[in-house]
Tab-separated table of C-alpha atoms and ligand atoms in Angstrom:
chain	number	residue	atom	x	y	z
A	5	MET	CA	-16.848	22.368	54.409
A	6	GLN	CA	-15.190	21.080	51.432
A	7	GLU	CA	-12.443	19.734	53.598
A	8	LYS	CA	-15.080	17.696	55.926
A	9	ASN	CA	-16.744	15.899	52.884
A	10	LEU	CA	-13.316	14.695	51.929
A	11	GLN	CA	-12.450	13.831	55.499
A	12	THR	CA	-15.317	11.452	55.612
A	13	ILE	CA	-15.294	10.678	52.590
A	14	PHE	CA	-11.442	9.765	53.027
A	15	GLN	CA	-12.312	7.549	56.208
A	16	ALA	CA	-14.867	5.087	54.726
A	17	GLN	CA	-13.060	4.522	52.838
A	18	LYS	CA	-10.373	3.515	55.185
A	19	ALA	CA	-13.244	1.611	56.730
A	20	PHE	CA	-13.641	-0.318	54.129
A	21	PHE	CA	-10.745	-1.263	53.222
A	22	TYR	CA	-10.200	-2.697	56.372
A	23	SER	CA	-13.338	-4.750	55.925
A	24	ASP	CA	-10.920	-6.875	54.394
A	25	ALA	CA	-13.842	-6.382	51.388
A	26	THR	CA	-11.360	-5.368	48.657
A	27	LYS	CA	-8.436	-8.491	49.226
A	28	SER	CA	-10.086	-11.475	48.071
A	29	TYR	CA	-10.105	-13.122	44.256
A	30	GLY	CA	-13.257	-12.997	44.567
A	31	PHE	CA	-14.232	-9.074	44.527
A	32	ARG	CA	-11.913	-8.085	42.528
A	33	ILE	CA	-12.418	-9.580	39.148
A	34	LYS	CA	-16.143	-8.755	40.115
A	35	GLN	CA	-15.191	-5.422	39.426
A	36	LEU	CA	-11.905	-5.877	36.671
A	37	LYS	CA	-15.256	-7.614	34.766
A	38	LYS	CA	-18.322	-4.778	36.059
A	39	PHE	CA	-15.144	-1.847	35.349
A	40	LYS	CA	-15.043	-4.066	31.222
A	41	LYS	CA	-18.927	-4.014	31.049
A	42	VAL	CA	-19.491	-0.533	31.899
A	43	ILE	CA	-16.533	1.052	29.159
A	44	LYS	CA	-17.888	-0.589	26.916
A	45	GLU	CA	-21.379	0.155	27.426
A	46	ASN	CA	-20.454	3.677	27.673
A	47	GLY	CA	-17.721	4.040	25.072
A	48	LYS	CA	-19.616	6.303	22.327
A	49	SER	CA	-20.806	9.083	25.345
A	50	LEU	CA	-17.165	8.899	26.891
A	51	CYS	CA	-15.690	9.720	22.934
A	52	ASP	CA	-18.927	12.752	22.660
A	53	SER	CA	-17.410	14.294	26.028
A	54	VAL	CA	-13.760	14.431	24.869
A	55	TYR	CA	-15.252	16.115	21.751
A	56	GLN	CA	-16.846	18.690	23.662
A	57	ASP	CA	-13.633	19.401	25.310
A	58	PHE	CA	-11.484	20.608	22.519
A	59	GLN	CA	-13.056	18.760	19.137
A	60	LYS	CA	-11.150	15.750	19.101
A	61	PRO	CA	-11.882	13.204	16.218
A	62	VAL	CA	-14.397	10.361	17.969
A	63	GLU	CA	-12.501	7.502	16.478
A	64	GLU	CA	-8.999	9.242	17.585
A	65	THR	CA	-10.784	8.671	21.565
A	66	TYR	CA	-12.454	5.436	20.483
A	67	ILE	CA	-8.433	4.089	19.794
A	68	SER	CA	-6.305	6.450	21.718
A	69	GLU	CA	-8.011	5.688	24.730
A	70	ILE	CA	-11.608	3.391	25.019
A	71	ALA	CA	-9.432	1.061	22.946
A	72	MET	CA	-6.440	0.977	25.686
A	73	ILE	CA	-8.312	0.508	29.132
A	74	ILE	CA	-10.658	-2.093	27.698
A	75	ARG	CA	-6.742	-3.894	26.843
A	76	GLU	CA	-5.980	-3.145	30.450
A	77	LEU	CA	-8.811	-4.348	31.517
A	78	ASN	CA	-8.533	-7.613	29.252
A	79	HIS	CA	-5.414	-8.448	30.352
A	80	SER	CA	-5.181	-7.528	34.034
A	81	ILE	CA	-9.140	-9.894	34.252
A	82	ASN	CA	-6.442	-12.736	31.823
A	83	ASN	CA	-3.588	-12.920	34.268
A	84	LEU	CA	-4.907	-10.610	37.928
A	85	LYS	CA	-5.052	-15.219	39.546
A	86	LYS	CA	-1.401	-15.622	38.551
A	87	TRP	CA	-0.147	-11.591	39.870
A	88	MET	CA	-2.005	-12.238	43.320
A	89	ARG	CA	-0.383	-15.918	44.080
A	90	LYS	CA	2.494	-15.530	46.865
A	91	LYS	CA	5.860	-15.375	44.980
A	92	LYS	CA	8.262	-18.304	46.006
A	93	VAL	CA	11.979	-16.946	46.529
A	94	ALA	CA	15.376	-19.071	47.308
A	95	THR	CA	16.418	-19.652	50.892
A	96	ASN	CA	20.233	-18.761	51.759
A	97	LEU	CA	21.900	-21.114	53.137
A	98	THR	CA	22.125	-20.000	57.101
A	99	ASN	CA	17.786	-20.115	57.100
A	100	PHE	CA	17.522	-23.555	55.520
A	101	LEU	CA	14.585	-25.488	55.902
A	102	GLY	CA	12.579	-22.258	56.316
A	103	LYS	CA	11.094	-20.827	53.574
A	104	SER	CA	10.530	-18.015	51.809
A	105	TYR	CA	8.296	-15.825	49.696
A	106	LEU	CA	6.824	-11.954	48.215
A	107	PHE	CA	2.979	-11.636	49.324
A	108	PRO	CA	1.030	-9.434	47.230
A	109	HIS	CA	-0.730	-7.358	49.121
A	110	PRO	CA	-2.929	-3.794	48.758
A	111	LEU	CA	-1.448	-0.942	50.108
A	112	GLY	CA	-5.026	0.838	51.121
A	113	LYS	CA	-6.297	4.294	50.498
A	114	ASN	CA	-5.209	6.041	47.366
A	115	LEU	CA	-5.640	8.748	45.132
A	116	ILE	CA	-5.247	9.646	41.480
A	117	ILE	CA	-5.200	12.549	40.053
A	118	GLY	CA	-6.099	12.642	36.321
A	119	ALA	CA	-4.258	15.041	33.243
A	120	TRP	CA	-6.909	16.234	31.124
A	121	ASN	CA	-5.512	15.634	27.890
A	122	PHE	CA	-6.375	11.954	27.871
A	123	PRO	CA	-8.718	12.510	30.631
A	124	TYR	CA	-9.828	8.229	30.931
A	125	SER	CA	-6.887	6.651	30.806
A	126	THR	CA	-4.860	8.740	33.669
A	127	VAL	CA	-7.257	7.958	35.760
A	128	PHE	CA	-8.385	4.653	34.315
A	129	THR	CA	-5.461	2.542	33.122
A	130	PRO	CA	-4.137	3.544	37.593
A	131	LEU	CA	-7.505	2.733	38.583
A	132	ILE	CA	-7.708	-0.789	37.074
A	133	ALA	CA	-4.027	-1.520	38.457
A	134	CYS	CA	-5.424	-0.276	41.950
A	135	ILE	CA	-8.812	-2.239	41.518
A	136	ALA	CA	-6.209	-5.782	40.087
A	137	ALA	CA	-4.499	-5.230	43.485
A	138	GLY	CA	-7.362	-4.407	45.963
A	139	ASN	CA	-7.055	-0.838	46.791
A	140	THR	CA	-9.581	1.608	47.109
A	141	ALA	CA	-9.477	5.166	45.453
A	142	ILE	CA	-10.520	8.594	45.146
A	143	ILE	CA	-10.090	9.868	41.370
A	144	LYS	CA	-9.178	13.470	40.336
A	145	PRO	CA	-10.182	14.040	36.925
A	146	SER	CA	-8.208	17.627	34.970
A	147	GLU	CA	-11.147	20.491	35.455
A	148	ILE	CA	-9.456	21.805	32.242
A	149	ALA	CA	-11.458	18.788	30.345
A	150	PRO	CA	-14.463	19.618	32.346
A	151	HIS	CA	-17.163	17.439	29.617
A	152	SER	CA	-14.672	14.805	30.350
A	153	SER	CA	-14.479	15.032	34.174
A	154	ASN	CA	-18.221	15.098	34.000
A	155	ALA	CA	-18.772	11.887	31.864
A	156	ILE	CA	-16.011	10.027	34.303
A	157	LYS	CA	-17.975	11.475	37.509
A	158	GLY	CA	-21.323	9.436	36.631
A	159	LEU	CA	-19.326	6.602	35.502
A	160	ILE	CA	-17.805	5.553	38.859
A	161	LYS	CA	-21.232	7.075	40.630
A	162	ASP	CA	-23.342	4.795	39.359
A	163	ASN	CA	-21.089	1.872	39.078
A	164	PHE	CA	-19.244	1.755	42.139
A	165	SER	CA	-19.993	2.231	45.581
A	166	ARG	CA	-18.746	5.671	46.907
A	167	GLU	CA	-16.099	4.427	50.227
A	168	TYR	CA	-14.622	1.781	47.286
A	169	ILE	CA	-13.787	4.238	44.148
A	170	THR	CA	-15.151	8.140	43.882
A	171	VAL	CA	-14.632	11.221	41.869
A	172	ILE	CA	-13.683	14.585	43.129
A	173	GLU	CA	-14.362	17.273	40.832
A	174	GLY	CA	-11.742	20.604	41.236
A	175	GLY	CA	-9.015	21.825	40.306
A	176	VAL	CA	-6.287	23.443	42.301
A	177	GLU	CA	-7.604	24.297	45.278
A	178	VAL	CA	-9.417	20.927	45.655
A	179	SER	CA	-6.563	18.918	44.632
A	180	SER	CA	-4.778	20.362	47.734
A	181	SER	CA	-6.944	19.867	49.615
A	182	LEU	CA	-6.803	16.020	48.442
A	183	LEU	CA	-3.170	15.837	48.481
A	184	ALA	CA	-3.185	17.152	52.824
A	185	LEU	CA	-5.279	13.646	53.546
A	186	PRO	CA	-2.684	10.144	54.288
A	187	PHE	CA	-3.515	8.487	51.888
A	188	ASP	CA	-1.278	4.945	51.494
A	189	HIS	CA	-0.376	5.757	47.788
A	190	VAL	CA	-0.699	9.340	45.232
A	191	PHE	CA	-0.712	8.379	41.566
A	192	PHE	CA	-0.370	11.585	39.640
A	193	THR	CA	0.167	12.356	35.806
A	194	GLY	CA	-0.124	16.179	35.135
A	195	SER	CA	2.845	18.616	34.248
A	196	THR	CA	6.587	17.600	36.138
A	197	GLN	CA	6.281	21.767	37.037
A	198	VAL	CA	2.802	20.635	39.675
A	199	GLY	CA	4.494	16.698	39.624
A	200	LYS	CA	6.908	19.027	42.228
A	201	ILE	CA	3.970	20.404	44.608
A	202	VAL	CA	2.173	16.743	44.998
A	203	MET	CA	6.419	15.062	46.084
A	204	GLU	CA	6.426	17.519	48.025
A	205	ALA	CA	3.419	16.837	49.726
A	206	CYS	CA	3.228	13.233	49.317
A	207	ALA	CA	6.709	13.725	51.387
A	208	LYS	CA	4.422	15.380	54.584
A	209	HIS	CA	2.393	12.534	55.384
A	210	LEU	CA	5.021	9.436	53.307
A	211	SER	CA	2.753	8.763	51.238
A	212	ARG	CA	3.947	6.457	48.480
A	213	VAL	CA	4.056	8.487	45.042
A	214	THR	CA	3.764	8.103	42.065
A	215	LEU	CA	4.546	11.004	39.003
A	216	GLU	CA	3.761	10.388	35.490
A	217	LEU	CA	5.423	13.708	34.055
A	218	GLY	CA	5.841	14.794	30.524
A	219	GLY	CA	9.085	16.135	28.900
A	220	LYS	CA	10.791	17.232	25.291
A	221	SER	CA	10.611	13.675	23.988
A	222	PRO	CA	13.137	13.287	20.469
A	223	ALA	CA	12.839	11.066	17.324
A	224	ILE	CA	16.110	10.978	15.960
A	225	VAL	CA	15.892	10.208	12.218
A	226	ASP	CA	19.338	8.699	11.197
A	227	LYS	CA	21.416	8.675	7.824
A	228	ASP	CA	20.520	4.322	7.487
A	229	ALA	CA	16.363	5.121	7.958
A	230	ASP	CA	13.115	4.187	5.524
A	231	ILE	CA	12.856	8.355	5.127
A	232	LYS	CA	9.534	8.200	4.327
A	233	LYS	CA	8.196	5.472	7.064
A	234	ALA	CA	10.023	7.156	9.278
A	235	ALA	CA	7.799	10.656	8.235
A	236	LYS	CA	4.762	8.907	7.934
A	237	LYS	CA	5.268	7.389	11.471
A	238	ILE	CA	6.558	10.877	13.209
A	239	VAL	CA	3.089	12.357	11.570
A	240	PHE	CA	1.260	10.189	13.468
A	241	GLY	CA	2.666	10.430	16.531
A	242	LYS	CA	3.176	14.142	16.384
A	243	GLY	CA	-0.704	14.085	15.188
A	244	SER	CA	-2.147	12.005	18.421
A	245	ASN	CA	-4.193	14.344	19.965
A	246	SER	CA	-3.065	17.209	17.764
A	247	GLY	CA	0.741	17.195	20.117
A	248	GLN	CA	-0.958	17.420	22.903
A	249	ASN	CA	0.317	13.879	24.501
A	250	CYS	CA	3.031	13.445	26.740
A	251	ILE	CA	4.716	10.586	25.005
A	252	ALA	CA	4.446	13.049	21.367
A	253	PRO	CA	7.444	13.403	19.610
A	254	ASP	CA	8.112	16.833	20.674
A	255	TYR	CA	10.940	17.241	17.836
A	256	VAL	CA	12.996	15.683	14.996
A	257	TYR	CA	16.546	15.789	15.421
A	258	ALA	CA	17.421	14.644	10.850
A	259	HIS	CA	21.071	13.337	10.174
A	260	GLU	CA	22.412	16.173	8.187
A	261	LYS	CA	22.412	13.667	5.187
A	262	ILE	CA	18.644	13.187	4.709
A	263	GLN	CA	17.249	16.393	6.466
A	264	ASP	CA	15.734	17.191	3.060
A	265	SER	CA	14.333	14.402	2.108
A	266	LEU	CA	13.203	13.972	5.570
A	267	LEU	CA	11.455	17.091	5.574
A	268	GLU	CA	9.724	16.934	1.805
A	269	ALA	CA	8.294	13.530	3.260
A	270	LEU	CA	6.897	15.541	6.217
A	271	LYS	CA	4.817	17.602	4.176
A	272	ASP	CA	3.644	14.416	2.381
A	273	ALA	CA	3.206	12.426	4.906
A	274	TYR	CA	1.319	15.502	6.609
A	275	HIS	CA	-0.843	15.614	3.828
A	276	GLN	CA	-2.100	12.292	3.284
A	277	LEU	CA	-2.811	11.195	7.487
A	278	TYR	CA	-5.059	15.133	7.448
A	279	PRO	CA	-6.591	15.546	4.460
A	280	SER	CA	-8.883	17.983	6.274
A	281	GLU	CA	-9.176	19.697	9.743
A	282	LYS	CA	-11.650	17.393	10.925
A	283	HIS	CA	-9.568	14.915	12.076
A	284	ILE	CA	-7.595	16.780	13.819
A	285	ALA	CA	-8.140	18.418	17.395
A	286	SER	CA	-7.866	21.511	19.181
A	287	ILE	CA	-5.931	23.096	21.735
A	288	VAL	CA	-7.585	22.420	25.186
A	289	ASN	CA	-8.004	25.892	26.070
A	290	GLU	CA	-7.147	29.533	25.532
A	291	LYS	CA	-3.922	29.841	28.018
A	292	ASN	CA	-2.735	26.735	25.660
A	293	PHE	CA	-3.756	29.103	22.630
A	294	GLN	CA	-2.040	31.655	23.206
A	295	ARG	CA	1.626	30.303	24.321
A	296	LEU	CA	1.456	28.561	21.242
A	297	ASN	CA	1.202	31.051	19.018
A	298	THR	CA	3.399	33.069	20.867
A	299	ILE	CA	6.024	29.913	19.958
A	300	LEU	CA	4.719	30.238	16.424
A	301	ASN	CA	5.446	33.966	16.722
A	302	GLN	CA	9.375	34.197	17.224
A	303	GLU	CA	10.015	31.266	15.200
A	304	LYS	CA	10.495	30.440	10.744
A	305	ILE	CA	7.916	27.994	9.494
A	306	TYR	CA	8.636	26.328	6.485
A	307	PHE	CA	5.159	24.638	6.450
A	308	GLN	CA	1.937	24.705	7.753
A	309	LEU	CA	-1.439	22.484	6.863
A	310	PRO	CA	-3.563	25.571	5.282
A	311	HIS	CA	-6.147	23.769	7.032
A	312	LYS	CA	-8.394	26.182	9.369
A	313	ARG	CA	-11.563	26.323	11.687
A	314	GLU	CA	-13.085	29.022	13.982
A	315	ASP	CA	-12.245	27.148	17.356
A	316	LYS	CA	-9.067	27.322	18.923
A	317	PHE	CA	-7.042	25.600	16.307
A	318	ILE	CA	-3.460	25.374	14.912
A	319	PRO	CA	-2.746	23.146	11.553
A	320	PRO	CA	0.226	21.132	11.874
A	321	THR	CA	3.221	22.733	11.248
A	322	ILE	CA	6.937	22.315	11.136
A	323	ILE	CA	9.382	24.772	12.600
A	324	TYR	CA	12.957	24.244	10.577
A	325	PRO	CA	15.449	24.861	11.292
A	326	ALA	CA	14.587	24.821	14.602
A	327	ASN	CA	17.408	26.672	17.701
A	328	TRP	CA	17.821	25.124	21.312
A	329	GLU	CA	17.986	29.182	21.816
A	330	LYS	CA	14.610	30.061	20.280
A	331	PRO	CA	11.387	29.245	21.954
A	332	ALA	CA	10.589	26.496	20.591
A	333	MET	CA	13.206	23.944	21.783
A	334	LYS	CA	13.061	25.528	25.791
A	335	GLU	CA	10.308	23.819	26.950
A	336	GLU	CA	7.428	20.878	26.547
A	337	ILE	CA	5.755	21.741	23.205
A	338	PHE	CA	2.412	20.115	23.972
A	339	GLY	CA	0.894	20.803	20.396
A	340	PRO	CA	1.324	20.785	16.984
A	341	ILE	CA	4.082	22.335	16.170
A	342	LEU	CA	7.250	19.797	14.696
A	343	PRO	CA	10.809	21.431	14.796
A	344	VAL	CA	13.033	19.695	12.654
A	345	LEU	CA	17.149	19.919	14.239
A	346	THR	CA	20.044	18.844	12.490
A	347	PHE	CA	23.168	16.382	13.528
A	348	SER	CA	26.344	15.689	12.190
A	349	ARG	CA	27.422	13.290	14.574
A	350	ILE	CA	26.047	10.849	16.585
A	351	ASP	CA	27.821	12.184	19.632
A	352	GLU	CA	26.679	14.925	19.602
A	353	VAL	CA	22.999	14.081	19.284
A	354	ILE	CA	24.285	12.394	22.553
A	355	LYS	CA	25.516	15.049	24.862
A	356	THR	CA	22.654	18.030	23.500
A	357	ILE	CA	20.039	15.182	25.478
A	358	ASN	CA	21.471	14.147	28.269
A	359	GLN	CA	22.694	18.361	29.198
A	360	ARG	CA	19.164	18.727	29.291
A	361	GLU	CA	15.616	17.165	31.344
A	362	ILE	CA	15.567	13.632	31.271
A	363	PRO	CA	13.115	12.721	28.208
A	364	LEU	CA	9.572	10.784	28.235
A	365	ALA	CA	9.939	8.660	25.112
A	366	LEU	CA	13.206	8.673	22.837
A	367	TYR	CA	11.902	7.264	19.124
A	368	TYR	CA	14.770	6.213	17.096
A	369	PHE	CA	14.727	5.746	13.360
A	370	GLY	CA	17.526	3.991	11.936
A	371	LYS	CA	19.312	0.644	12.829
A	372	MET	CA	23.883	1.770	13.416
A	373	ASN	CA	23.686	4.467	16.076
A	374	TRP	CA	20.979	2.847	17.554
A	375	PRO	CA	22.978	0.437	20.318
A	376	SER	CA	24.838	3.935	20.841
A	377	ILE	CA	22.031	5.443	21.522
A	378	GLU	CA	20.025	2.370	24.317
A	379	LYS	CA	23.232	2.668	25.860
A	380	GLY	CA	24.066	6.626	26.465
A	381	ILE	CA	20.749	8.448	27.035
A	382	GLN	CA	18.793	8.317	29.842
A	383	PHE	CA	14.816	8.584	28.731
A	384	GLY	CA	11.963	6.241	30.267
A	385	GLY	CA	10.814	4.096	27.249
A	386	GLY	CA	11.004	5.028	23.595
A	387	THR	CA	10.129	2.476	20.344
A	388	VAL	CA	12.199	1.775	17.999
A	389	ASN	CA	11.415	2.556	13.900
A	390	ASP	CA	8.149	3.829	15.089
A	391	THR	CA	6.379	5.481	17.573
A	392	LEU	CA	4.298	5.810	20.227
A	393	LEU	CA	3.887	1.727	20.477
A	394	HIS	CA	5.792	1.120	23.871
A	395	PHE	CA	3.304	2.953	24.711
A	396	ALA	CA	0.550	0.116	23.236
A	397	ASN	CA	2.186	-2.635	25.230
A	398	PRO	CA	0.390	-4.167	29.195
A	399	ASN	CA	4.203	-6.393	29.013
A	400	LEU	CA	6.163	-2.186	29.334
A	401	PRO	CA	6.532	-0.658	32.012
A	402	PHE	CA	5.795	2.811	31.199
A	403	GLY	CA	6.842	5.686	33.169
A	404	GLY	CA	9.973	8.171	33.023
A	405	VAL	CA	13.056	8.978	34.882
A	406	GLY	CA	14.213	12.366	37.352
A	407	SER	CA	11.899	14.840	35.274
A	408	SER	CA	9.889	13.185	33.507
A	409	GLY	CA	8.478	10.730	36.145
A	410	THR	CA	9.317	9.015	39.043
A	411	GLY	CA	7.538	5.121	39.237
A	412	CYS	CA	5.139	3.451	35.979
A	413	TYR	CA	2.544	1.481	35.851
A	414	HIS	CA	1.132	-0.773	32.648
A	415	GLY	CA	0.150	-4.424	33.061
A	416	TYR	CA	1.487	-6.369	35.791
A	417	SER	CA	4.177	-3.437	36.753
A	418	GLY	CA	0.678	-1.650	37.635
A	419	PHE	CA	-0.495	-4.199	39.871
A	420	LYS	CA	2.917	-3.226	41.849
A	421	THR	CA	3.112	-0.278	41.733
A	422	PHE	CA	-0.203	-0.658	43.717
A	423	SER	CA	1.126	-3.296	46.591
A	424	HIS	CA	3.316	-3.988	48.973
A	425	PHE	CA	5.406	-7.221	48.502
A	426	LYS	CA	5.228	-8.436	52.134
A	427	SER	CA	8.339	-10.272	52.963
A	428	ILE	CA	7.496	-13.648	55.030
A	429	PHE	CA	10.700	-16.270	55.596
A	430	ARG	CA	8.598	-19.174	57.577
A	431	LYS	CA	10.497	-21.319	59.606
A	432	GLY	CA	10.798	-24.572	59.805
A	433	LYS	CA	10.380	-26.621	62.120
A	434	TRP	CA	14.089	-27.182	62.951
A	435	PRO	CA	17.215	-26.898	63.007
A	436	ASP	CA	17.299	-24.701	65.536
A	437	PHE	CA	21.014	-23.835	65.908
A	438	SER	CA	22.052	-23.258	69.013
A	439	PHE	CA	24.607	-20.638	67.993
A	440	ARG	CA	23.176	-17.773	66.648
A	441	TYR	CA	21.772	-17.396	70.438
A	442	PRO	CA	23.818	-15.137	72.967
A	443	PRO	CA	25.879	-15.407	74.872
A	444	HIS	CA	28.617	-15.762	72.111
A	445	ASP	CA	31.044	-17.216	73.819
A	446	GLY	CA	34.368	-18.407	71.767
A	447	LYS	CA	32.909	-21.703	70.488
A	448	LYS	CA	30.418	-20.510	68.804
A	449	MET	CA	32.197	-17.191	67.543
A	450	LYS	CA	34.070	-19.797	65.521
A	451	TRP	CA	31.432	-21.944	64.257
A	452	ILE	CA	29.779	-18.323	63.089
A	453	ARG	CA	33.023	-17.066	62.068
A	454	LYS	CA	33.476	-20.013	59.614
A	455	LEU	CA	29.409	-19.147	58.455
A	456	PHE	CA	30.175	-16.510	56.429
B	3	NAD	P1	-0.742	19.166	35.394
B	3	NAD	O1	-0.133	19.230	35.622
B	3	NAD	O2	-1.094	21.532	34.745
B	3	NAD	O3	-1.943	20.048	35.740
B	3	NAD	C1	-2.918	18.429	36.031
B	3	NAD	C2	-3.482	17.906	37.262
B	3	NAD	O4	-3.081	18.911	38.312
B	3	NAD	C3	-4.835	18.123	37.137
B	3	NAD	O5	-5.959	17.410	37.935
B	3	NAD	C4	-4.772	19.639	38.112
B	3	NAD	O6	-6.230	19.726	38.118
B	3	NAD	C5	-4.016	19.273	39.197
B	3	NAD	N1	-3.379	20.430	40.040
B	3	NAD	C6	-2.516	21.166	38.605
B	3	NAD	N2	-2.243	22.238	39.189
B	3	NAD	C7	-2.495	21.871	40.723
B	3	NAD	C8	-1.416	22.550	41.776
B	3	NAD	N3	-0.817	22.708	42.519
B	3	NAD	N4	-1.731	21.650	42.740
B	3	NAD	C9	-2.458	20.185	42.986
B	3	NAD	N5	-3.253	19.836	42.458
B	3	NAD	C10	-2.196	20.128	40.854
B	3	NAD	O7	-1.075	19.193	33.739
B	3	NAD	P2	-1.936	18.249	32.269
B	3	NAD	O8	-2.156	20.317	32.059
B	3	NAD	O9	-3.266	18.422	32.876
B	3	NAD	O10	-1.645	18.898	31.883
B	3	NAD	C11	-0.030	18.416	31.005
B	3	NAD	C12	0.404	17.942	30.948
B	3	NAD	O11	1.066	16.542	31.664
B	3	NAD	C13	2.322	17.840	30.563
B	3	NAD	O12	2.676	18.037	30.518
B	3	NAD	C14	2.089	16.467	30.063
B	3	NAD	O13	3.858	15.879	29.294
B	3	NAD	C15	1.746	15.621	31.255
B	3	NAD	N6	0.892	14.312	31.326
B	3	NAD	C16	2.162	13.111	31.319
B	3	NAD	C17	1.933	11.740	31.027
B	3	NAD	C18	2.263	10.750	31.142
B	3	NAD	O14	1.980	9.507	31.443
B	3	NAD	N7	3.329	10.761	31.910
B	3	NAD	C19	0.320	11.240	30.469
B	3	NAD	C20	-0.501	12.464	30.038
B	3	NAD	C21	0.085	14.104	30.198
């Protein structure tokens, strides 16, 4: 029954797309403006739903999700006309007296699968790009944040027609049924493990795919860094969403000359930024709570904030000295645990990181070794002397490489992700060189050889 329903919605979206209704500038801009109004009107209740799911402070949800979505909408509204224009490109000599251009065309029918940790951003930010590029969409939010998923469903149902944008709620089974449909593009945010399943499903229909995945993102603190500032920014980056953030600094690599002062500064920063537990989100479910406690039980706890709460709450914790052979360094932590490793030479750091899965983000504090790191380590994107902020600039495409993802979005890069740029050569009336037509006898070939 479910499959039949999904087929019906899919076919309705297909018909709507081929009616050309979604393609004009007028339609797209109207939907983006409407979406902005709806997000602004519902901002508070959206934040309340996340609070119900994992006690994330409503102010934090506003800053990290609602404000980011409004920023993305403003950027798209302001630039849409420019993005939709045909882009002239140079014409080569042999095609001369013709015009060459790229025509951005929507991909068509899209599936957007979201993660629970930023339940709105992981579906609404790609949706903004999807609308801007003139597509239809089915959204599958994460079942792990059920109140937020339900809020997404209500918001879309009340404001967009089913054949244009629809939300289908559910877990793995629903996700798998959706992935069996021949979408033109699948935009997935989630774990690397599930990303592989999604890519395999897309291969069956040769659907285009964007994978926004995770990984272990390092924060490297060099001996010439401003230690106090570095500590505050690392704690800010790790504290966001209680570390349940794909671009959170997963661990710290501290130069041996500054490691002691950094550890002290990290403790101070934790006390300063999180004076009580009310500023800290809980762990989303029992499974992750147990997973994180298992890590903690096997590691040396160097520092932990004294806060307590009855629900699935883990106070921010520093593990030191951390070690690549221990559990905290074996997988993405995705929680409020910060392992600190020490290094003496930057080439060791580069070699060690390059031997492992490619990080989604990288943070560097200092100056002297940045050129070697920028050139020497593969990673999705990063911020120097701060954390998370590269994510907030819509002019910087956001995405990973290899195990941390494929493809990107935000701003124009999102528009490009949901568009196909048709390459068009428009021939002028003349000249029409006869040497290109067969039969290619000796004289014509002489010309051709001369030309190339
Ligand atoms: P997840 O991979 O468990 O789930 C993501 C989505 O996939 C959910 O909607 C879920 O229902 C669906 N899903 C789960 N198993 C599936 C299966 N077998 N087949 C089809 N669909 C399936 O991830 P999560 O726990 O929601 O999120 C945490 C992960 O997401 C972390 O690794 C984090 O780094 C990553 N993440 C990445 C970004 C990014 O922008 N790169 C953003 C947020 C989260």
